[in-house]
Coordinates of C-alpha atoms and ligand atoms in Angstrom, one line a residue:
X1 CA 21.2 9.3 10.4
X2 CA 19.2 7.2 12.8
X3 CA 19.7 3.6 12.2
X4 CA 15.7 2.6 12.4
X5 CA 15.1 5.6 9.9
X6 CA 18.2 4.5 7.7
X7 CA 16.4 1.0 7.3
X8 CA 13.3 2.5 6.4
X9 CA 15.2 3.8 3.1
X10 CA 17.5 1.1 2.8
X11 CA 16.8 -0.3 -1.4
X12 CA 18.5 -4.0 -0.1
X13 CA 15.2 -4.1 2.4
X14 CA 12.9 -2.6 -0.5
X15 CA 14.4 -5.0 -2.7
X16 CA 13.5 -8.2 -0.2
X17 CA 10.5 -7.0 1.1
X18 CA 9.3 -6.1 -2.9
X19 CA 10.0 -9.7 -4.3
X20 CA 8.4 -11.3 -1.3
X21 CA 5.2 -8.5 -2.2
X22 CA 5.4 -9.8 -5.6
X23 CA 5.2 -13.7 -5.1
X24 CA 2.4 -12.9 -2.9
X25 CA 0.5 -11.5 -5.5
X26 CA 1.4 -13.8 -7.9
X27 CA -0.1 -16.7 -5.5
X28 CA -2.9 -14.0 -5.2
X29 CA -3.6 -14.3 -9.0
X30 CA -3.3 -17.6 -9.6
X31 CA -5.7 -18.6 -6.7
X32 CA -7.9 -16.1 -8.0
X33 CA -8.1 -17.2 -11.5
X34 CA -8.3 -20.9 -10.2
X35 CA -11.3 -20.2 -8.0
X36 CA -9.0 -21.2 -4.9
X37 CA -10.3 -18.3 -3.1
X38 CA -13.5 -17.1 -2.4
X39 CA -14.9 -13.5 -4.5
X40 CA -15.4 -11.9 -1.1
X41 CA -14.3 -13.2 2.7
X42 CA -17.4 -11.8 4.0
X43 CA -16.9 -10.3 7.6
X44 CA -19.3 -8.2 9.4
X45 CA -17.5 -4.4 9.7
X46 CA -17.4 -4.6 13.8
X47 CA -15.6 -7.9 13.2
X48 CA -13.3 -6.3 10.4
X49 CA -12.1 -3.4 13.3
X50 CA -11.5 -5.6 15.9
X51 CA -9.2 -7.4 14.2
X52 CA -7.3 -4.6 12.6
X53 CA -7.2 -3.1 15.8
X54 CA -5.7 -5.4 17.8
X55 CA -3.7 -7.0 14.8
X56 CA 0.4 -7.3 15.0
X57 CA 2.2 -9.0 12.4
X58 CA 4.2 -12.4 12.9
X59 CA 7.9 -11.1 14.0
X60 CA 7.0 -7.8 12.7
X61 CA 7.1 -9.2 9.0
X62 CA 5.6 -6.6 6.8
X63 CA 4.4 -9.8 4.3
X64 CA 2.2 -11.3 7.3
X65 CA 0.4 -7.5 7.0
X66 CA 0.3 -7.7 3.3
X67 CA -1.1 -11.4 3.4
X68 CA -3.9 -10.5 5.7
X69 CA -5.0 -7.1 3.6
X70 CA -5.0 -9.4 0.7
X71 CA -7.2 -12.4 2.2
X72 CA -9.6 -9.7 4.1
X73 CA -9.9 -7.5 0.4
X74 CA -12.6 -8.4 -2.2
X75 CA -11.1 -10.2 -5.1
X76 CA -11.4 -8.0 -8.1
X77 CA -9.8 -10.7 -10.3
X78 CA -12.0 -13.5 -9.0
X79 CA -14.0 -14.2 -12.3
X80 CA -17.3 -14.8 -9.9
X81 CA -16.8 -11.0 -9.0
X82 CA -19.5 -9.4 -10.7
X83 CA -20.6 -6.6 -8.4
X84 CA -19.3 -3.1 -9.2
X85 CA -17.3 -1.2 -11.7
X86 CA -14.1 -1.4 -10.6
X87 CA -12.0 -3.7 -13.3
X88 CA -9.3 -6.0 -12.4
X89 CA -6.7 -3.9 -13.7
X90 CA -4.3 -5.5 -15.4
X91 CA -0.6 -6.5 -13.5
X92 CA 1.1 -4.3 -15.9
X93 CA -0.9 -1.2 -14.9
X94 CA -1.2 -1.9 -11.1
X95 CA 3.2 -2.2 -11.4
X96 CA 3.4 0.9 -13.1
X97 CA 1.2 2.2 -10.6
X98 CA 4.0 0.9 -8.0
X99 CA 6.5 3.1 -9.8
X100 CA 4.2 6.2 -9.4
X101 CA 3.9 5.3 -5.8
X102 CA 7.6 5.1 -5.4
X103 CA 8.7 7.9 -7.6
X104 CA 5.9 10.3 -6.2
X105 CA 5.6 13.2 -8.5
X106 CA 3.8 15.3 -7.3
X107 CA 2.4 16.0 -10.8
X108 CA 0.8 19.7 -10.1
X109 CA 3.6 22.0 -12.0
X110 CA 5.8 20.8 -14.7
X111 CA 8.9 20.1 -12.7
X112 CA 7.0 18.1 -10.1
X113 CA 6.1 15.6 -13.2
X114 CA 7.9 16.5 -16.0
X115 CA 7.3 12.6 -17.4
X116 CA 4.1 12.1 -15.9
X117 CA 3.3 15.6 -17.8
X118 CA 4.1 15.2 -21.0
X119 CA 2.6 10.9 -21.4
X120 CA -0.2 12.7 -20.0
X121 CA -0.7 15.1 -23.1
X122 CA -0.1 12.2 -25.2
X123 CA -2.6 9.9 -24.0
X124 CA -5.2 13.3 -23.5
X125 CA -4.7 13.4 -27.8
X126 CA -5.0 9.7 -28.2
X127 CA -8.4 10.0 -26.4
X128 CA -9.5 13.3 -28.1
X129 CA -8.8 11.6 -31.6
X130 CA -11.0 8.5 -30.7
X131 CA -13.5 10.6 -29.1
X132 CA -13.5 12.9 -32.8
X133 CA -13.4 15.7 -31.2
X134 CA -13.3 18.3 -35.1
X135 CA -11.8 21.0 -33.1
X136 CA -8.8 18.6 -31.3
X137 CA -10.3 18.9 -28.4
X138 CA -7.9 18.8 -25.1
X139 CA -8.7 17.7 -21.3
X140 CA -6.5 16.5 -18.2
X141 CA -6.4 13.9 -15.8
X142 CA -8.3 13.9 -12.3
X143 CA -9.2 11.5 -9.2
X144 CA -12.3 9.9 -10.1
X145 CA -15.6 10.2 -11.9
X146 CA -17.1 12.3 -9.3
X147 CA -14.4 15.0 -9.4
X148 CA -14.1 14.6 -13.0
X149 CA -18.2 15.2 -13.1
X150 CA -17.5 18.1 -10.4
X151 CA -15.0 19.9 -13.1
X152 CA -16.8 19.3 -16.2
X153 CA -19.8 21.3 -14.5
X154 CA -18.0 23.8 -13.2
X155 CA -16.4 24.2 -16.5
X156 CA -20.4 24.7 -17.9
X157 CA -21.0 27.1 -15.6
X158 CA -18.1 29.6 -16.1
X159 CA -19.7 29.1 -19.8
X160 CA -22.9 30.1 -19.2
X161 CA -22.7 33.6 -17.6
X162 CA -20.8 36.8 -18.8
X163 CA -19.7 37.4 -15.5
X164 CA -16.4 36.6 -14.0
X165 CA -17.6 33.7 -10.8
X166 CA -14.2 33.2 -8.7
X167 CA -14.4 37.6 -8.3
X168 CA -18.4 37.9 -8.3
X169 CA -20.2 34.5 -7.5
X170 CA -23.2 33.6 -9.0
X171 CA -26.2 36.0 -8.7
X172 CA -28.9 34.2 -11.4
X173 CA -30.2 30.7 -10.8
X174 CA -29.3 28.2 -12.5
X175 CA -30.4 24.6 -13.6
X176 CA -29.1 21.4 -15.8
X177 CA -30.9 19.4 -17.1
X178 CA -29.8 15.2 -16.5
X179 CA -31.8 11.8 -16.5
X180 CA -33.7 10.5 -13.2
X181 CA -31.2 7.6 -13.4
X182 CA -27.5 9.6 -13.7
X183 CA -24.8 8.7 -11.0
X184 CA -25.2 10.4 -7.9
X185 CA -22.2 12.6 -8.7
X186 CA -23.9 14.6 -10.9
X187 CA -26.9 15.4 -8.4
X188 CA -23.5 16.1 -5.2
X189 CA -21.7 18.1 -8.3
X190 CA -24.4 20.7 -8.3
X191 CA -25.5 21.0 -4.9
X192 CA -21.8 21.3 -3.9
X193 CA -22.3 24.2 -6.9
X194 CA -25.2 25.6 -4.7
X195 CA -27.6 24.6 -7.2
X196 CA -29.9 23.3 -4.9
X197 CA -32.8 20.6 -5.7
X198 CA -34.7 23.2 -7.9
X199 CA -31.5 23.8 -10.2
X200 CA -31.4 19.5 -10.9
X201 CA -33.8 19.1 -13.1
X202 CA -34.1 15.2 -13.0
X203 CA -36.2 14.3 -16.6
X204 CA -37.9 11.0 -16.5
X205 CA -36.6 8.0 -18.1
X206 CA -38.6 5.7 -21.2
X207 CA -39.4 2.1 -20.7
X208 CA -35.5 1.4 -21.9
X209 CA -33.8 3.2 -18.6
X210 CA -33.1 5.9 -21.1
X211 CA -33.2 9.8 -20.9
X212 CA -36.5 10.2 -22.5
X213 CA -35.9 12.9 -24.7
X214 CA -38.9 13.9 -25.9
X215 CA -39.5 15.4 -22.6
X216 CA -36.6 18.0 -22.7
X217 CA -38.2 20.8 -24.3
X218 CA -41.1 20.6 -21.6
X219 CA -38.8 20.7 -18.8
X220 CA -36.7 23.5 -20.3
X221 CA -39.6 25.2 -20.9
X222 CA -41.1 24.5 -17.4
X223 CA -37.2 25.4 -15.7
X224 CA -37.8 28.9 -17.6
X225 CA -41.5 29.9 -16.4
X226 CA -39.4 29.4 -12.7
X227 CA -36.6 31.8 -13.5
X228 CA -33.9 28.9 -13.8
X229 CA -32.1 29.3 -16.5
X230 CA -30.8 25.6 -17.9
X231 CA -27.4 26.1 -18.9
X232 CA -26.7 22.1 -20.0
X233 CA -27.8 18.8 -20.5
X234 CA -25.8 15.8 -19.1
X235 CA -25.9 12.1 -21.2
X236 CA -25.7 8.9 -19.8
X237 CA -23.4 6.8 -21.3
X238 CA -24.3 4.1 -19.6
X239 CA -25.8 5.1 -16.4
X240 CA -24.8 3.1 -13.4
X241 CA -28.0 1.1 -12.0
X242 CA -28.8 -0.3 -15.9
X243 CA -26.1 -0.3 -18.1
X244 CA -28.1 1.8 -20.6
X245 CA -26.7 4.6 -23.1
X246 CA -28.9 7.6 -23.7
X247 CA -29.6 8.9 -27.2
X248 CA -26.6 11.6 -27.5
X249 CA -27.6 12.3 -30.8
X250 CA -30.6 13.6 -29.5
X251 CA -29.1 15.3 -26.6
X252 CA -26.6 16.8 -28.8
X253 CA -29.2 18.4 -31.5
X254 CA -31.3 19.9 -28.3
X255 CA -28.4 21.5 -26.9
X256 CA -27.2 22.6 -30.3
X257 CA -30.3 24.3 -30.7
X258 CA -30.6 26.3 -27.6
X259 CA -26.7 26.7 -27.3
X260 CA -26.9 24.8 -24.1
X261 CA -23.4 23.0 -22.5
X262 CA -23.4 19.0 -23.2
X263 CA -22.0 16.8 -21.1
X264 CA -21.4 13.2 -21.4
X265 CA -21.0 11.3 -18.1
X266 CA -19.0 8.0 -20.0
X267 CA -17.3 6.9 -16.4
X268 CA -18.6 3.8 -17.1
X269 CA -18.8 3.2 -21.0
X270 CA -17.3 6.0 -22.3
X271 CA -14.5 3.8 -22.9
X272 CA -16.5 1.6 -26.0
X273 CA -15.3 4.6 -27.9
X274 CA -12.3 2.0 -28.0
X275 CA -14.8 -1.2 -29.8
X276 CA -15.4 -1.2 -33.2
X277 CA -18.0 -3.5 -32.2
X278 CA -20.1 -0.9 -29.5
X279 CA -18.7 2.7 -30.0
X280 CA -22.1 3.2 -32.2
X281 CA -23.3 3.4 -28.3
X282 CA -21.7 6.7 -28.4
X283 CA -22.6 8.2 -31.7
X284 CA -23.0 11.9 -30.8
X285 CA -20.2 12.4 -27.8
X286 CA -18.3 14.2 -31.0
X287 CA -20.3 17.1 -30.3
X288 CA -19.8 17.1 -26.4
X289 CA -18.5 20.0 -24.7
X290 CA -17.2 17.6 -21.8
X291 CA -16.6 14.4 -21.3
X292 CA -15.6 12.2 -18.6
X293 CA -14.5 8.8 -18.7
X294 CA -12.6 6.4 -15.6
X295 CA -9.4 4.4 -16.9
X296 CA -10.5 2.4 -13.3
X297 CA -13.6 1.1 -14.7
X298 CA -13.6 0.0 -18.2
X299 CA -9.9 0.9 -19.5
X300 CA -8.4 -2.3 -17.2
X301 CA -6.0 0.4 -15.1
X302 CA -6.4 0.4 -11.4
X303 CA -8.6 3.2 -9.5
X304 CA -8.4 5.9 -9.6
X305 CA -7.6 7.3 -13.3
X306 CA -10.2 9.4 -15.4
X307 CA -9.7 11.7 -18.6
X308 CA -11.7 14.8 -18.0
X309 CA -11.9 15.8 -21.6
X310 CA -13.5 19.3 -23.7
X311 CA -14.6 19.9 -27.6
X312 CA -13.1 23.8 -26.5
X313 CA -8.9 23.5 -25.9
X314 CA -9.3 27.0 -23.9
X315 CA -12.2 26.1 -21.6
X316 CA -10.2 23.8 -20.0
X317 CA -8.3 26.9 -19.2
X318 CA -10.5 28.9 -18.1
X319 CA -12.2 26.8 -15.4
X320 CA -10.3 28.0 -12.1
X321 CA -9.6 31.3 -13.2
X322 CA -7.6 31.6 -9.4
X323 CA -4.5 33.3 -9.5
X324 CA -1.2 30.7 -7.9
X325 CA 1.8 33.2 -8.9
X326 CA 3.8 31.6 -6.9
X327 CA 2.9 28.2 -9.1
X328 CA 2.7 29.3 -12.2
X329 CA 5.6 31.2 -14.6
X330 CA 2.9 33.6 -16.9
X331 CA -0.5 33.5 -15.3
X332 CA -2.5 34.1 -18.0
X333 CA -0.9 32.1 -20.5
X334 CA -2.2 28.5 -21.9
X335 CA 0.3 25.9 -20.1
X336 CA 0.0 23.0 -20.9
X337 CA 2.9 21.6 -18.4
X338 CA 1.5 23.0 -15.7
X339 CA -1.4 21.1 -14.9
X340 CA -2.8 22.3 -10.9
X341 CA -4.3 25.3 -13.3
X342 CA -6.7 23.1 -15.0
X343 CA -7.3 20.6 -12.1
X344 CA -9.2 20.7 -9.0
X345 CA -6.1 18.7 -7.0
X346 CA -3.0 20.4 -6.1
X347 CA -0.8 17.1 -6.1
X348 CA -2.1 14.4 -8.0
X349 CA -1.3 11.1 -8.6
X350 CA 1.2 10.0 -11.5
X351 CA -2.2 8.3 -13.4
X352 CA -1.1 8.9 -16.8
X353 CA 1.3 6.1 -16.9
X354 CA -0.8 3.4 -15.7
X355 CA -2.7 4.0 -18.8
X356 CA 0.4 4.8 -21.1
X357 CA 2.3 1.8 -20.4
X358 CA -0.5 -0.4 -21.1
X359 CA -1.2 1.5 -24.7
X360 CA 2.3 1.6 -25.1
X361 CA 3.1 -2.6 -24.4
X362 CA -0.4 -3.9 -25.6
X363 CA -1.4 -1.3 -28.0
X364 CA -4.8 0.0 -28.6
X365 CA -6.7 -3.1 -29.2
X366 CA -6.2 -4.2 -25.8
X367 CA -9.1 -1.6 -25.2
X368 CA -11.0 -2.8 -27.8
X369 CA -10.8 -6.9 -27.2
X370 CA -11.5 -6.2 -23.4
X371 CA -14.4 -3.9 -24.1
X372 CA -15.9 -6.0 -26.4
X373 CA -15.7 -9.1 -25.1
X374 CA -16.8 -8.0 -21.4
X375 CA -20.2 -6.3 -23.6
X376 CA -20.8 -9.9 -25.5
X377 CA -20.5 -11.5 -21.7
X378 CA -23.3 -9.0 -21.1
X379 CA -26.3 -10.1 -23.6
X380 CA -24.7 -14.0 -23.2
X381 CA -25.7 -13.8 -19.7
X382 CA -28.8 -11.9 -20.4
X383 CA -29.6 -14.8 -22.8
X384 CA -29.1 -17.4 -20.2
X385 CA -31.2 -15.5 -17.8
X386 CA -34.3 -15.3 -20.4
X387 CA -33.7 -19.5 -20.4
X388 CA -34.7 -19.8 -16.9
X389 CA -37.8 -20.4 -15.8
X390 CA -37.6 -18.7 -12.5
X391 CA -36.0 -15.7 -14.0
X392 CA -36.9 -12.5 -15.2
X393 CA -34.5 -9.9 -17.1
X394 CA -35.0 -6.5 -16.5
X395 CA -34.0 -5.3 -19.5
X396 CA -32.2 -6.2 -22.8
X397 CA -28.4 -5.0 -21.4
X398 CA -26.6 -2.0 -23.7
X399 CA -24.1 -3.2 -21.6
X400 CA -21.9 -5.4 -19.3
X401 CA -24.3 -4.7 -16.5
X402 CA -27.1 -6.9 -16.7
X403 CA -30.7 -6.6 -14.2
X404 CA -32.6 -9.2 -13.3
X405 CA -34.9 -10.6 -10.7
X406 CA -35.4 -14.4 -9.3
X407 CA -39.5 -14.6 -10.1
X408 CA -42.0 -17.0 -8.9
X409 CA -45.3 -16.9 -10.2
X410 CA -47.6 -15.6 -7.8
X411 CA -45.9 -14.1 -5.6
X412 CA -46.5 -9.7 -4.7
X413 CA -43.6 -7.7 -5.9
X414 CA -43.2 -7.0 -2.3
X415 CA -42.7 -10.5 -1.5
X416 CA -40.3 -10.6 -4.9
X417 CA -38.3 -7.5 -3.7
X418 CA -37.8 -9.6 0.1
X419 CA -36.7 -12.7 -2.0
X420 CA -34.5 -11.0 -4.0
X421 CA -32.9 -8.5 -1.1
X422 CA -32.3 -12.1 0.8
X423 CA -30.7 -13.8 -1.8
X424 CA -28.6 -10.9 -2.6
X425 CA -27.2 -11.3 1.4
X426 CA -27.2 -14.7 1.3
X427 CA -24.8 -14.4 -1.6
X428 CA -23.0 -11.7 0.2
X429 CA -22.3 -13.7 2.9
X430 CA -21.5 -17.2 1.4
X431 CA -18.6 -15.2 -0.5
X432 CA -18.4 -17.1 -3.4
X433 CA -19.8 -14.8 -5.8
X434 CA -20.2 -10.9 -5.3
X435 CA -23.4 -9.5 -7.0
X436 CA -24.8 -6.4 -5.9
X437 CA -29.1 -4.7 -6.1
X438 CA -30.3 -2.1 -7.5
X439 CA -34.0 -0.6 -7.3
X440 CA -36.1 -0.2 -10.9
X441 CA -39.1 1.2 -11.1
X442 CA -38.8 0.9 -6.8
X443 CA -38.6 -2.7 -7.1
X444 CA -36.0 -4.7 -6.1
X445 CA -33.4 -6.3 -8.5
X446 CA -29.9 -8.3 -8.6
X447 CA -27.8 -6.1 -10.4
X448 CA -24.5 -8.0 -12.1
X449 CA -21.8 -6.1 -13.9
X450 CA -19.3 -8.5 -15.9
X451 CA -15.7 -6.9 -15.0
X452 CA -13.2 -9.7 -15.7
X453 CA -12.7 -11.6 -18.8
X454 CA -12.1 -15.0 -17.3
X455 CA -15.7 -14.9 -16.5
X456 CA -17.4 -17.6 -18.5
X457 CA -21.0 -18.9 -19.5
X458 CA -20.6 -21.7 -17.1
X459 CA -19.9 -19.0 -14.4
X460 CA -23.1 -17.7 -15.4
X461 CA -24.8 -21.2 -15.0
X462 CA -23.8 -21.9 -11.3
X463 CA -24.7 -18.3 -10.9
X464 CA -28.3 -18.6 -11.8
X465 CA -28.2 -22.6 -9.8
X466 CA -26.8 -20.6 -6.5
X467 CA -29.5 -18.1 -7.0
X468 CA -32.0 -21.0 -6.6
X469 CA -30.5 -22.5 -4.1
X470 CA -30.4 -19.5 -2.2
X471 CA -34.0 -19.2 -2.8
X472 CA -34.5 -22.4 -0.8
X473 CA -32.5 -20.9 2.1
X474 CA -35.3 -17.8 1.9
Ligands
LIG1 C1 -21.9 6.9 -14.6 C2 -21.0 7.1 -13.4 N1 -20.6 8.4 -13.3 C3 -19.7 8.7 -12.2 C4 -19.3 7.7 -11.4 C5 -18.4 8.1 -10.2 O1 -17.1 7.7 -10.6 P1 -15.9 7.4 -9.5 O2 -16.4 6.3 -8.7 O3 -14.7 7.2 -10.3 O4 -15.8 8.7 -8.7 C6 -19.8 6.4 -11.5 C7 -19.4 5.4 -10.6 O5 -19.8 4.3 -10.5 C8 -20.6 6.1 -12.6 O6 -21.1 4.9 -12.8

């Protein structure tokens, strides 16, 4: 073999060059937890290129690389990053996400995972139970929210009409039914569906940020004088911008009654289904015929990891009805080992495990102190906010993503919406702490969601102070 390609495989270097990895992320975490480091380097993305461009590592030292990705990365772990919902997973997750990297199973047919396979039927049951599916329920593992949103819909769809789609298509039109304020998936699931704008019917929100959902039988009704036939209702649980669960009670009943598909986006907080504390939020997802929920956002694994998961064992099934012979050992039958006949991917990523081992080491309740705790964080911090003068909560948070707006009496909204857009950047910039905005009723707010559980009231406190004193900077 070529020497430079022998060295490539060579454990004694992996070995080195993994323990030298390792105390760098240590040093990472501890600087991170100690505030040592900034939440965000902030670096305009022309600036970012350049220097990756021309970048070389010191004597070709593959730690110098690592080092610099780490410094020019946001912190997830910095307990002043409060932006989006990607968790700090925890170490244990992100090693046995190493392992998956390393061992690469391919994780498509049986023998390409046979591990990965079956922890991922064992975890898909653990979920089902806590989920109450009556039936047992069953589901799979995908890339994301956005493909998991994709399958569930698909998996509506092949519901809905008698005819077979992968031969024939789709010849009627069709329409489901999901709040103004549902992740953007859901809206790019059914156009990439051909839906088209007519076939999203977006129903209004109440003054909470929820699907308002005593409007559902007039925009079924109106869908229906169109010739779109609504074939399902999607749930928020939470949506993104507020934090704020839909009734899925309600959603449920409606469904129930016109036998239409329900589907429970829970990306973000379908995981409470793990507090004894907030899984009330989710009274109802028992009678989903979908549900999707990321491991990557509330369920402390790194990204991407999301249980795609259905009331009906043999829908899951039925999705991709596309014929692989060359995959599969008996096309038509249910098997459960082989899992590129239920999901969109081909090769996947070995996810199950980063969940498994941390059910396995920490057991359940890890799921339940982290959700719960990171949910109290939210209405702590909305309290403080309501404290403040020069403050104004947009609403009272479901949630560990909390709204709110720097005020100052007398000023326009439009003025309020430049204030808070500039303190936002200035923020941004200074690096200390990541916030992000979102737009409410089209005005501008901050937008916070509370990821990691070393965030504390004080954080909150100099939060608020270096909102003012980027107010002064305005
Ligand atoms: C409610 C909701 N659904 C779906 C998604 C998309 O999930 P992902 O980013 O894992 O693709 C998000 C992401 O923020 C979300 O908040």
């Amino acid at each position: 073999m070529d020497k430079q390609l022998e060295n490539v495989y060579d454990p004694e270097e992996f070995n080195k060059t993994g323990h030298e990895l390792v105390e760098l992320l240590t040093e990472y975490l501890r600087q991170a937890k100690n505030q040592e480091i900034q939440a965000i380097n902030w670096k305009e993305p022309a600036d970012q290129y350049e220097f990756w461009k021309n970048f070389q590592p010191e004597n070709n030292d593959p730690i110098d690389l690592f080092k610099n990705i780490v410094d020019r990365s946001i912190h997830i772990h910095h307990p002043k990053y409060m932006g989006h919902q990607l968790c700090p997973p925890a170490p244990l997750s992100a090693l046995t996400g190493l392992l998956g990297e390393l061992v690469n199973n391919g994780m498509a047919i049986y023998e390409m995972g046979p591990a990965g396979t079956a922890i991922e039927k064992v975890i898909i049951e653990k979920l089902a139970e806590k989920i109450g599916f009556e039936t047992g329920g069953d589901g799979y593992i995908t890339s994301g929210g956005t493909i998991g949103n994709l399958t569930a819909m698909l998996a509506a769809r092949q519901n809905a009409v008698e005819s077979d789609i992968w031969e024939d298509g789709v010849s009627e039109r069709l329409g489901i039914m999901v709040s103004s304020e549902a992740h953007y998936s859901v809206d790019r699931a059914l156009r990439i569906m051909g839906f088209g704008a007519a076939g999203i019917i977006k129903i209004p929100v109440n003054d909470d940020f929820c699907l308002d959902t005593e409007l559902l039988e007039e925009y079924y009704n109106s869908a229906g004088k169109k010739g779109i036939k609504v074939i399902a209702v999607v749930g928020c649980a939470p949506s993104t911008s507020t934090g704020m669960y839909d009734d899925l009670e309600l959603i449920a009943e409606f469904c129930r009654l016109k036998k239409l598909w329900f589907h429970v986006d829970g990306a973000h907080g379908g995981g409470a289904i793990f507090s004894n504390k907030y899984k009330p939020l989710l009274k109802g997802m028992e009678y989903a015929d979908s549900v999707v929920i990321d491991g990557h956002k509330m369920l402390m694994t790194p990204a991407l990891m999301t249980f795609v998961m259905f009331k009906n064992k043999d829908v899951s099934y039925s999705t991709f009805n596309q014929k692989a012979q060359y995959l599969w050992e008996k096309s038509q039958d249910e098997e459960w080992f082989n899992l590129a006949r239920r999901t969109i991917e081909c090769t996947k990523l070995m996810m199950s495990i980063k969940f498994y081992s941390l059910l396995l080491i920490y057991g359940e309740e890890i799921f339940d102190k982290s959700v719960t705790h990171l949910y109290n964080l939210g209405k702590e911090f909305a309290y403080k906010i309501k404290q403040r003068k020069n403050f104004e909560l947009a609403l009272e948070p479901h949630s560990n993503i909390v709204c709110f707006r720097y005020h100052k009496s007398g000023a326009s909204d439009k003025k309020l919406d430049e204030i808070n857009s500039t303190i936002r950047n200035n923020l941004l910039k200074t690096g200390e702490f990541y916030i992000v905005q979102t737009t409410l009723n089209d005005r501008v707010y901050l937008r916070t969601t509370i990821m990691n559980p070393a965030t504390t009231p004080d954080i909150f406190e100099e939060l608020l102070d270096s909102i003012e004193v980027c107010y002064e900077m305005v």
